[in-house]
Amino acid sequence: MLFRSAPVFHITSDVLPSAQRGTAYRAQLTSEAGVGVIRWKALTYPPAGIRVMKKGAIVGTPSRRLAPWTYRFTVQATDSTKGPRQVVTALVTLTVS
């Protein structure tokens, strides 16, 4: 008899599309195997001018004062499971030029 384990809730968007300083930016965080509505937040600071919205959008205009760099910040996703909610985190990479 073959047993399959249930899929594990995880974040799939750990490398974001590149951004340009001084130019409006938008990307979407994604996950797999979460239940219902997924809520997102940043646990560490994204680059200046960028925000993590609760529906997983990464939006804003990277500050012109930022050094061209590959920035890393931690995001958290929480699903809407009844009972104990599933919570996962990931280190996200965003290159700003």
mmCIF file of N, CA, C and O in Angstrom:
data_model
loop_
_atom_site.group_PDB
_atom_site.id
_atom_site.type_symbol
_atom_site.label_atom_id
_atom_site.label_comp_id
_atom_site.label_asym_id
_atom_site.label_seq_id
_atom_site.Cartn_x
_atom_site.Cartn_y
_atom_site.Cartn_z
ATOM 1 N N MET A 1 0.844 -1.167 0.000
ATOM 2 C CA MET A 1 0.000 0.000 0.000
ATOM 3 C C MET A 1 0.897 1.240 0.000
ATOM 4 O O MET A 1 1.855 1.323 0.750
ATOM 5 N N LEU A 2 0.565 2.210 -0.848
ATOM 6 C CA LEU A 2 1.330 3.438 -0.971
ATOM 7 C C LEU A 2 0.635 4.561 -0.204
ATOM 8 O O LEU A 2 -0.547 4.809 -0.384
ATOM 9 N N PHE A 3 1.370 5.202 0.687
ATOM 10 C CA PHE A 3 0.831 6.332 1.437
ATOM 11 C C PHE A 3 1.478 7.605 0.926
ATOM 12 O O PHE A 3 2.685 7.661 0.740
ATOM 13 N N ARG A 4 0.675 8.612 0.717
ATOM 14 C CA ARG A 4 1.194 9.913 0.310
ATOM 15 C C ARG A 4 1.001 10.890 1.461
ATOM 16 O O ARG A 4 -0.067 10.946 2.051
ATOM 17 N N SER A 5 2.038 11.635 1.737
ATOM 18 C CA SER A 5 1.922 12.626 2.804
ATOM 19 C C SER A 5 1.219 13.877 2.255
ATOM 20 O O SER A 5 1.244 14.147 1.063
ATOM 21 N N ALA A 6 0.586 14.585 3.138
ATOM 22 C CA ALA A 6 -0.098 15.817 2.750
ATOM 23 C C ALA A 6 0.940 16.851 2.326
ATOM 24 O O ALA A 6 2.047 16.883 2.859
ATOM 25 N N PRO A 7 0.592 17.717 1.365
ATOM 26 C CA PRO A 7 1.536 18.773 0.984
ATOM 27 C C PRO A 7 1.822 19.684 2.174
ATOM 28 O O PRO A 7 0.964 19.900 3.019
ATOM 29 N N VAL A 8 3.021 20.209 2.222
ATOM 30 C CA VAL A 8 3.451 21.064 3.319
ATOM 31 C C VAL A 8 3.326 22.530 2.892
ATOM 32 O O VAL A 8 3.788 22.913 1.816
ATOM 33 N N PHE A 9 2.699 23.343 3.725
ATOM 34 C CA PHE A 9 2.547 24.767 3.479
ATOM 35 C C PHE A 9 3.935 25.403 3.394
ATOM 36 O O PHE A 9 4.760 25.240 4.286
ATOM 37 N N HIS A 10 4.210 26.101 2.297
ATOM 38 C CA HIS A 10 5.513 26.749 2.138
ATOM 39 C C HIS A 10 5.416 27.950 1.198
ATOM 40 O O HIS A 10 4.481 28.053 0.401
ATOM 41 N N ILE A 11 6.370 28.827 1.294
ATOM 42 C CA ILE A 11 6.460 30.020 0.458
ATOM 43 C C ILE A 11 7.274 29.669 -0.778
ATOM 44 O O ILE A 11 8.348 29.075 -0.680
ATOM 45 N N THR A 12 6.745 30.034 -1.953
ATOM 46 C CA THR A 12 7.393 29.662 -3.207
ATOM 47 C C THR A 12 8.103 30.817 -3.900
ATOM 48 O O THR A 12 8.779 30.609 -4.896
ATOM 49 N N SER A 13 7.934 32.027 -3.416
ATOM 50 C CA SER A 13 8.501 33.206 -4.092
ATOM 51 C C SER A 13 9.633 33.816 -3.276
ATOM 52 O O SER A 13 9.512 34.897 -2.743
ATOM 53 N N ASP A 14 10.757 33.126 -3.210
ATOM 54 C CA ASP A 14 11.852 33.635 -2.387
ATOM 55 C C ASP A 14 12.794 34.564 -3.148
ATOM 56 O O ASP A 14 13.559 35.299 -2.546
ATOM 57 N N VAL A 15 12.719 34.575 -4.490
ATOM 58 C CA VAL A 15 13.503 35.515 -5.289
ATOM 59 C C VAL A 15 12.520 36.361 -6.086
ATOM 60 O O VAL A 15 11.779 35.837 -6.921
ATOM 61 N N LEU A 16 12.499 37.659 -5.803
ATOM 62 C CA LEU A 16 11.558 38.569 -6.456
ATOM 63 C C LEU A 16 12.170 39.166 -7.716
ATOM 64 O O LEU A 16 13.396 39.240 -7.837
ATOM 65 N N PRO A 17 11.320 39.625 -8.653
ATOM 66 C CA PRO A 17 11.853 40.335 -9.835
ATOM 67 C C PRO A 17 12.633 41.574 -9.394
ATOM 68 O O PRO A 17 12.313 42.196 -8.378
ATOM 69 N N SER A 18 13.631 41.947 -10.155
ATOM 70 C CA SER A 18 14.469 43.102 -9.835
ATOM 71 C C SER A 18 13.678 44.401 -9.837
ATOM 72 O O SER A 18 12.667 44.521 -10.524
ATOM 73 N N ALA A 19 14.181 45.372 -9.079
ATOM 74 C CA ALA A 19 13.565 46.694 -8.979
ATOM 75 C C ALA A 19 14.583 47.762 -9.367
ATOM 76 O O ALA A 19 15.786 47.534 -9.283
ATOM 77 N N GLN A 20 14.073 48.919 -9.764
ATOM 78 C CA GLN A 20 14.908 50.068 -10.103
ATOM 79 C C GLN A 20 14.675 51.171 -9.078
ATOM 80 O O GLN A 20 13.507 51.465 -8.746
ATOM 81 N N ARG A 21 15.741 51.794 -8.592
ATOM 82 C CA ARG A 21 15.595 52.917 -7.672
ATOM 83 C C ARG A 21 14.781 54.018 -8.333
ATOM 84 O O ARG A 21 14.962 54.324 -9.506
ATOM 85 N N GLY A 22 13.826 54.590 -7.586
ATOM 86 C CA GLY A 22 13.029 55.688 -8.082
ATOM 87 C C GLY A 22 11.909 55.307 -9.035
ATOM 88 O O GLY A 22 11.219 56.168 -9.561
ATOM 89 N N THR A 23 11.694 54.006 -9.261
ATOM 90 C CA THR A 23 10.659 53.529 -10.181
ATOM 91 C C THR A 23 9.651 52.684 -9.411
ATOM 92 O O THR A 23 10.043 51.814 -8.628
ATOM 93 N N ALA A 24 8.355 52.936 -9.654
ATOM 94 C CA ALA A 24 7.301 52.169 -8.969
ATOM 95 C C ALA A 24 7.524 50.668 -9.189
ATOM 96 O O ALA A 24 7.896 50.233 -10.276
ATOM 97 N N TYR A 25 7.274 49.897 -8.129
ATOM 98 C CA TYR A 25 7.538 48.451 -8.151
ATOM 99 C C TYR A 25 6.331 47.709 -7.598
ATOM 100 O O TYR A 25 5.662 48.167 -6.668
ATOM 101 N N ARG A 26 6.073 46.561 -8.196
ATOM 102 C CA ARG A 26 5.022 45.671 -7.683
ATOM 103 C C ARG A 26 5.404 44.233 -8.027
ATOM 104 O O ARG A 26 5.783 43.926 -9.149
ATOM 105 N N ALA A 27 5.295 43.364 -7.033
ATOM 106 C CA ALA A 27 5.485 41.920 -7.217
ATOM 107 C C ALA A 27 4.511 41.229 -6.277
ATOM 108 O O ALA A 27 3.915 41.867 -5.404
ATOM 109 N N GLN A 28 4.352 39.935 -6.425
ATOM 110 C CA GLN A 28 3.404 39.188 -5.604
ATOM 111 C C GLN A 28 4.097 38.004 -4.947
ATOM 112 O O GLN A 28 4.742 37.203 -5.630
ATOM 113 N N LEU A 29 3.969 37.901 -3.632
ATOM 114 C CA LEU A 29 4.453 36.722 -2.917
ATOM 115 C C LEU A 29 3.491 35.575 -3.171
ATOM 116 O O LEU A 29 2.281 35.792 -3.328
ATOM 117 N N THR A 30 4.010 34.363 -3.217
ATOM 118 C CA THR A 30 3.175 33.191 -3.457
ATOM 119 C C THR A 30 3.540 32.070 -2.481
ATOM 120 O O THR A 30 4.647 32.019 -1.955
ATOM 121 N N SER A 31 2.565 31.202 -2.277
ATOM 122 C CA SER A 31 2.774 30.040 -1.408
ATOM 123 C C SER A 31 1.990 28.866 -1.982
ATOM 124 O O SER A 31 1.158 29.035 -2.867
ATOM 125 N N GLU A 32 2.268 27.687 -1.452
ATOM 126 C CA GLU A 32 1.541 26.477 -1.833
ATOM 127 C C GLU A 32 1.115 25.728 -0.583
ATOM 128 O O GLU A 32 1.801 25.774 0.439
ATOM 129 N N ALA A 33 -0.010 25.063 -0.688
ATOM 130 C CA ALA A 33 -0.543 24.141 0.315
ATOM 131 C C ALA A 33 -1.089 24.821 1.565
ATOM 132 O O ALA A 33 -1.362 24.162 2.548
ATOM 133 N N GLY A 34 -1.275 26.129 1.531
ATOM 134 C CA GLY A 34 -1.945 26.808 2.629
ATOM 135 C C GLY A 34 -3.448 26.655 2.467
ATOM 136 O O GLY A 34 -3.940 26.369 1.380
ATOM 137 N N VAL A 35 -4.186 26.852 3.542
ATOM 138 C CA VAL A 35 -5.640 26.699 3.521
ATOM 139 C C VAL A 35 -6.294 28.074 3.564
ATOM 140 O O VAL A 35 -5.974 28.897 4.431
ATOM 141 N N GLY A 36 -7.223 28.332 2.627
ATOM 142 C CA GLY A 36 -7.996 29.574 2.643
ATOM 143 C C GLY A 36 -7.160 30.796 2.326
ATOM 144 O O GLY A 36 -6.189 30.739 1.575
ATOM 145 N N VAL A 37 -7.539 31.897 2.924
ATOM 146 C CA VAL A 37 -6.868 33.176 2.701
ATOM 147 C C VAL A 37 -5.508 33.172 3.387
ATOM 148 O O VAL A 37 -5.391 32.787 4.550
ATOM 149 N N ILE A 38 -4.478 33.596 2.661
ATOM 150 C CA ILE A 38 -3.133 33.677 3.217
ATOM 151 C C ILE A 38 -2.865 35.142 3.563
ATOM 152 O O ILE A 38 -3.072 36.026 2.746
ATOM 153 N N ARG A 39 -2.408 35.398 4.780
ATOM 154 C CA ARG A 39 -2.047 36.744 5.223
ATOM 155 C C ARG A 39 -0.530 36.830 5.322
ATOM 156 O O ARG A 39 0.119 35.913 5.842
ATOM 157 N N TRP A 40 0.004 37.939 4.860
ATOM 158 C CA TRP A 40 1.449 38.136 4.778
ATOM 159 C C TRP A 40 1.885 39.317 5.635
ATOM 160 O O TRP A 40 1.140 40.265 5.821
ATOM 161 N N LYS A 41 3.139 39.264 6.088
ATOM 162 C CA LYS A 41 3.759 40.424 6.723
ATOM 163 C C LYS A 41 5.273 40.282 6.663
ATOM 164 O O LYS A 41 5.800 39.169 6.523
ATOM 165 N N ALA A 42 5.944 41.430 6.762
ATOM 166 C CA ALA A 42 7.404 41.434 6.819
ATOM 167 C C ALA A 42 7.833 41.281 8.271
ATOM 168 O O ALA A 42 7.295 41.947 9.154
ATOM 169 N N LEU A 43 8.761 40.395 8.520
ATOM 170 C CA LEU A 43 9.319 40.233 9.873
ATOM 171 C C LEU A 43 10.585 41.063 10.035
ATOM 172 O O LEU A 43 10.960 41.415 11.150
ATOM 173 N N THR A 44 11.271 41.328 8.924
ATOM 174 C CA THR A 44 12.420 42.232 8.927
ATOM 175 C C THR A 44 12.159 43.285 7.853
ATOM 176 O O THR A 44 11.295 43.110 7.000
ATOM 177 N N TYR A 45 12.907 44.371 7.890
ATOM 178 C CA TYR A 45 12.633 45.499 7.003
ATOM 179 C C TYR A 45 13.031 45.222 5.557
ATOM 180 O O TYR A 45 14.171 44.857 5.290
ATOM 181 N N PRO A 46 12.082 45.459 4.629
ATOM 182 C CA PRO A 46 12.452 45.448 3.213
ATOM 183 C C PRO A 46 13.232 46.720 2.888
ATOM 184 O O PRO A 46 13.331 47.623 3.731
ATOM 185 N N PRO A 47 13.773 46.839 1.679
ATOM 186 C CA PRO A 47 14.499 48.067 1.321
ATOM 187 C C PRO A 47 13.611 49.310 1.467
ATOM 188 O O PRO A 47 12.383 49.226 1.311
ATOM 189 N N ALA A 48 14.238 50.454 1.741
ATOM 190 C CA ALA A 48 13.499 51.707 1.922
ATOM 191 C C ALA A 48 12.596 51.980 0.724
ATOM 192 O O ALA A 48 13.035 51.893 -0.429
ATOM 193 N N GLY A 49 11.331 52.285 1.007
ATOM 194 C CA GLY A 49 10.355 52.585 -0.032
ATOM 195 C C GLY A 49 9.500 51.397 -0.436
ATOM 196 O O GLY A 49 8.533 51.549 -1.182
ATOM 197 N N ILE A 50 9.826 50.199 0.038
ATOM 198 C CA ILE A 50 9.098 48.971 -0.315
ATOM 199 C C ILE A 50 8.308 48.497 0.898
ATOM 200 O O ILE A 50 8.801 48.526 2.025
ATOM 201 N N ARG A 51 7.071 48.040 0.650
ATOM 202 C CA ARG A 51 6.204 47.519 1.725
ATOM 203 C C ARG A 51 5.664 46.147 1.347
ATOM 204 O O ARG A 51 5.448 45.860 0.167
ATOM 205 N N VAL A 52 5.396 45.337 2.350
ATOM 206 C CA VAL A 52 4.725 44.048 2.169
ATOM 207 C C VAL A 52 3.278 44.237 2.616
ATOM 208 O O VAL A 52 3.019 44.567 3.776
ATOM 209 N N MET A 53 2.337 44.022 1.707
ATOM 210 C CA MET A 53 0.919 44.178 2.000
ATOM 211 C C MET A 53 0.368 42.844 2.522
ATOM 212 O O MET A 53 0.912 41.774 2.240
ATOM 213 N N LYS A 54 -0.751 42.903 3.265
ATOM 214 C CA LYS A 54 -1.255 41.681 3.909
ATOM 215 C C LYS A 54 -1.766 40.630 2.931
ATOM 216 O O LYS A 54 -1.868 39.466 3.280
ATOM 217 N N LYS A 55 -2.034 41.000 1.671
ATOM 218 C CA LYS A 55 -2.429 40.000 0.670
ATOM 219 C C LYS A 55 -1.236 39.502 -0.143
ATOM 220 O O LYS A 55 -1.405 38.792 -1.123
ATOM 221 N N GLY A 56 -0.031 39.904 0.245
ATOM 222 C CA GLY A 56 1.178 39.374 -0.371
ATOM 223 C C GLY A 56 1.786 40.219 -1.464
ATOM 224 O O GLY A 56 2.803 39.836 -2.047
ATOM 225 N N ALA A 57 1.198 41.379 -1.758
ATOM 226 C CA ALA A 57 1.803 42.265 -2.748
ATOM 227 C C ALA A 57 3.022 42.948 -2.137
ATOM 228 O O ALA A 57 2.994 43.351 -0.977
ATOM 229 N N ILE A 58 4.072 43.059 -2.921
ATOM 230 C CA ILE A 58 5.253 43.836 -2.557
ATOM 231 C C ILE A 58 5.152 45.097 -3.406
ATOM 232 O O ILE A 58 5.185 45.011 -4.640
ATOM 233 N N VAL A 59 4.984 46.257 -2.783
ATOM 234 C CA VAL A 59 4.721 47.479 -3.530
ATOM 235 C C VAL A 59 5.573 48.633 -3.023
ATOM 236 O O VAL A 59 6.064 48.598 -1.898
ATOM 237 N N GLY A 60 5.688 49.652 -3.865
ATOM 238 C CA GLY A 60 6.365 50.874 -3.469
ATOM 239 C C GLY A 60 7.331 51.336 -4.532
ATOM 240 O O GLY A 60 7.374 50.806 -5.641
ATOM 241 N N THR A 61 8.100 52.332 -4.171
ATOM 242 C CA THR A 61 9.142 52.870 -5.042
ATOM 243 C C THR A 61 10.447 52.840 -4.257
ATOM 244 O O THR A 61 10.578 53.564 -3.263
ATOM 245 N N PRO A 62 11.380 51.986 -4.681
ATOM 246 C CA PRO A 62 12.655 51.935 -3.956
ATOM 247 C C PRO A 62 13.303 53.325 -3.925
ATOM 248 O O PRO A 62 13.354 54.017 -4.941
ATOM 249 N N SER A 63 13.750 53.719 -2.764
ATOM 250 C CA SER A 63 14.360 55.031 -2.580
ATOM 251 C C SER A 63 15.562 55.208 -3.507
ATOM 252 O O SER A 63 16.356 54.276 -3.690
ATOM 253 N N ARG A 64 15.697 56.412 -4.064
ATOM 254 C CA ARG A 64 16.873 56.729 -4.892
ATOM 255 C C ARG A 64 18.151 56.724 -4.050
ATOM 256 O O ARG A 64 19.247 56.643 -4.590
ATOM 257 N N ARG A 65 17.986 56.800 -2.730
ATOM 258 C CA ARG A 65 19.148 56.807 -1.829
ATOM 259 C C ARG A 65 19.696 55.408 -1.557
ATOM 260 O O ARG A 65 20.749 55.268 -0.941
ATOM 261 N N LEU A 66 18.966 54.381 -1.972
ATOM 262 C CA LEU A 66 19.445 53.009 -1.767
ATOM 263 C C LEU A 66 20.685 52.751 -2.611
ATOM 264 O O LEU A 66 20.768 53.188 -3.759
ATOM 265 N N ALA A 67 21.611 52.014 -2.046
ATOM 266 C CA ALA A 67 22.750 51.551 -2.837
ATOM 267 C C ALA A 67 22.267 50.423 -3.746
ATOM 268 O O ALA A 67 21.414 49.636 -3.338
ATOM 269 N N PRO A 68 22.766 50.342 -4.970
ATOM 270 C CA PRO A 68 22.440 49.177 -5.795
ATOM 271 C C PRO A 68 22.947 47.933 -5.050
ATOM 272 O O PRO A 68 24.122 47.863 -4.691
ATOM 273 N N TRP A 69 22.042 47.001 -4.792
ATOM 274 C CA TRP A 69 22.407 45.889 -3.906
ATOM 275 C C TRP A 69 21.359 44.789 -4.014
ATOM 276 O O TRP A 69 20.237 45.035 -4.446
ATOM 277 N N THR A 70 21.701 43.624 -3.547
ATOM 278 C CA THR A 70 20.728 42.551 -3.385
ATOM 279 C C THR A 70 20.318 42.549 -1.919
ATOM 280 O O THR A 70 21.128 42.245 -1.041
ATOM 281 N N TYR A 71 19.079 42.941 -1.676
ATOM 282 C CA TYR A 71 18.547 43.062 -0.318
ATOM 283 C C TYR A 71 17.810 41.780 0.063
ATOM 284 O O TYR A 71 17.172 41.153 -0.784
ATOM 285 N N ARG A 72 17.900 41.422 1.330
ATOM 286 C CA ARG A 72 17.209 40.239 1.846
ATOM 287 C C ARG A 72 16.378 40.656 3.058
ATOM 288 O O ARG A 72 16.857 41.406 3.907
ATOM 289 N N PHE A 73 15.153 40.143 3.102
ATOM 290 C CA PHE A 73 14.286 40.407 4.244
ATOM 291 C C PHE A 73 13.388 39.194 4.449
ATOM 292 O O PHE A 73 13.197 38.384 3.539
ATOM 293 N N THR A 74 12.875 39.046 5.654
ATOM 294 C CA THR A 74 12.083 37.867 6.006
ATOM 295 C C THR A 74 10.603 38.206 5.968
ATOM 296 O O THR A 74 10.180 39.234 6.493
ATOM 297 N N VAL A 75 9.828 37.321 5.329
ATOM 298 C CA VAL A 75 8.374 37.468 5.305
ATOM 299 C C VAL A 75 7.733 36.274 6.004
ATOM 300 O O VAL A 75 8.335 35.203 6.113
ATOM 301 N N GLN A 76 6.528 36.492 6.472
ATOM 302 C CA GLN A 76 5.752 35.435 7.135
ATOM 303 C C GLN A 76 4.409 35.304 6.436
ATOM 304 O O GLN A 76 3.779 36.307 6.097
ATOM 305 N N ALA A 77 3.977 34.070 6.228
ATOM 306 C CA ALA A 77 2.658 33.781 5.676
ATOM 307 C C ALA A 77 1.886 32.963 6.704
ATOM 308 O O ALA A 77 2.427 32.030 7.300
ATOM 309 N N THR A 78 0.626 33.327 6.914
ATOM 310 C CA THR A 78 -0.258 32.611 7.842
ATOM 311 C C THR A 78 -1.513 32.233 7.090
ATOM 312 O O THR A 78 -2.137 33.082 6.452
ATOM 313 N N ASP A 79 -1.884 30.960 7.142
ATOM 314 C CA ASP A 79 -3.113 30.551 6.452
ATOM 315 C C ASP A 79 -4.306 30.689 7.382
ATOM 316 O O ASP A 79 -4.178 31.116 8.522
ATOM 317 N N SER A 80 -5.486 30.325 6.882
ATOM 318 C CA SER A 80 -6.703 30.500 7.685
ATOM 319 C C SER A 80 -7.312 29.165 8.093
ATOM 320 O O SER A 80 -8.524 29.011 8.154
ATOM 321 N N THR A 81 -6.445 28.198 8.405
ATOM 322 C CA THR A 81 -6.889 26.909 8.918
ATOM 323 C C THR A 81 -7.701 27.109 10.188
ATOM 324 O O THR A 81 -7.336 27.921 11.034
ATOM 325 N N LYS A 82 -8.787 26.361 10.334
ATOM 326 C CA LYS A 82 -9.515 26.401 11.612
ATOM 327 C C LYS A 82 -8.678 25.638 12.629
ATOM 328 O O LYS A 82 -8.058 24.639 12.312
ATOM 329 N N GLY A 83 -8.665 26.127 13.843
ATOM 330 C CA GLY A 83 -7.788 25.532 14.847
ATOM 331 C C GLY A 83 -6.437 26.210 14.753
ATOM 332 O O GLY A 83 -6.355 27.368 14.358
ATOM 333 N N PRO A 84 -5.359 25.505 15.045
ATOM 334 C CA PRO A 84 -4.048 26.156 14.960
ATOM 335 C C PRO A 84 -3.740 26.532 13.514
ATOM 336 O O PRO A 84 -3.778 25.678 12.631
ATOM 337 N N ARG A 85 -3.471 27.790 13.283
ATOM 338 C CA ARG A 85 -3.134 28.245 11.934
ATOM 339 C C ARG A 85 -1.713 27.817 11.589
ATOM 340 O O ARG A 85 -0.848 27.721 12.448
ATOM 341 N N GLN A 86 -1.494 27.576 10.289
ATOM 342 C CA GLN A 86 -0.155 27.251 9.819
ATOM 343 C C GLN A 86 0.579 28.561 9.553
ATOM 344 O O GLN A 86 0.043 29.467 8.920
ATOM 345 N N VAL A 87 1.810 28.642 10.023
ATOM 346 C CA VAL A 87 2.634 29.831 9.837
ATOM 347 C C VAL A 87 3.983 29.391 9.277
ATOM 348 O O VAL A 87 4.599 28.458 9.794
ATOM 349 N N VAL A 88 4.413 30.062 8.199
ATOM 350 C CA VAL A 88 5.718 29.772 7.614
ATOM 351 C C VAL A 88 6.462 31.080 7.349
ATOM 352 O O VAL A 88 5.843 32.136 7.206
ATOM 353 N N THR A 89 7.761 31.002 7.318
ATOM 354 C CA THR A 89 8.589 32.176 7.016
ATOM 355 C C THR A 89 9.570 31.825 5.911
ATOM 356 O O THR A 89 9.873 30.654 5.681
ATOM 357 N N ALA A 90 10.061 32.873 5.241
ATOM 358 C CA ALA A 90 11.084 32.677 4.213
ATOM 359 C C ALA A 90 11.929 33.930 4.109
ATOM 360 O O ALA A 90 11.450 35.048 4.343
ATOM 361 N N LEU A 91 13.185 33.749 3.734
ATOM 362 C CA LEU A 91 14.069 34.842 3.431
ATOM 363 C C LEU A 91 13.864 35.181 1.955
ATOM 364 O O LEU A 91 14.023 34.313 1.089
ATOM 365 N N VAL A 92 13.484 36.429 1.677
ATOM 366 C CA VAL A 92 13.173 36.872 0.312
ATOM 367 C C VAL A 92 14.322 37.758 -0.184
ATOM 368 O O VAL A 92 14.862 38.557 0.571
ATOM 369 N N THR A 93 14.648 37.617 -1.464
ATOM 370 C CA THR A 93 15.721 38.383 -2.078
ATOM 371 C C THR A 93 15.147 39.336 -3.116
ATOM 372 O O THR A 93 14.357 38.924 -3.962
ATOM 373 N N LEU A 94 15.566 40.610 -3.052
ATOM 374 C CA LEU A 94 15.149 41.621 -4.013
ATOM 375 C C LEU A 94 16.387 42.410 -4.421
ATOM 376 O O LEU A 94 17.038 43.051 -3.581
ATOM 377 N N THR A 95 16.724 42.354 -5.703
ATOM 378 C CA THR A 95 17.865 43.113 -6.222
ATOM 379 C C THR A 95 17.370 44.473 -6.707
ATOM 380 O O THR A 95 16.432 44.548 -7.496
ATOM 381 N N VAL A 96 18.018 45.528 -6.212
ATOM 382 C CA VAL A 96 17.662 46.900 -6.584
ATOM 383 C C VAL A 96 18.866 47.479 -7.327
ATOM 384 O O VAL A 96 20.002 47.398 -6.854
ATOM 385 N N SER A 97 18.592 48.055 -8.506
ATOM 386 C CA SER A 97 19.690 48.670 -9.270
ATOM 387 C C SER A 97 19.398 50.122 -9.565
ATOM 388 O O SER A 97 18.331 50.615 -9.297
#
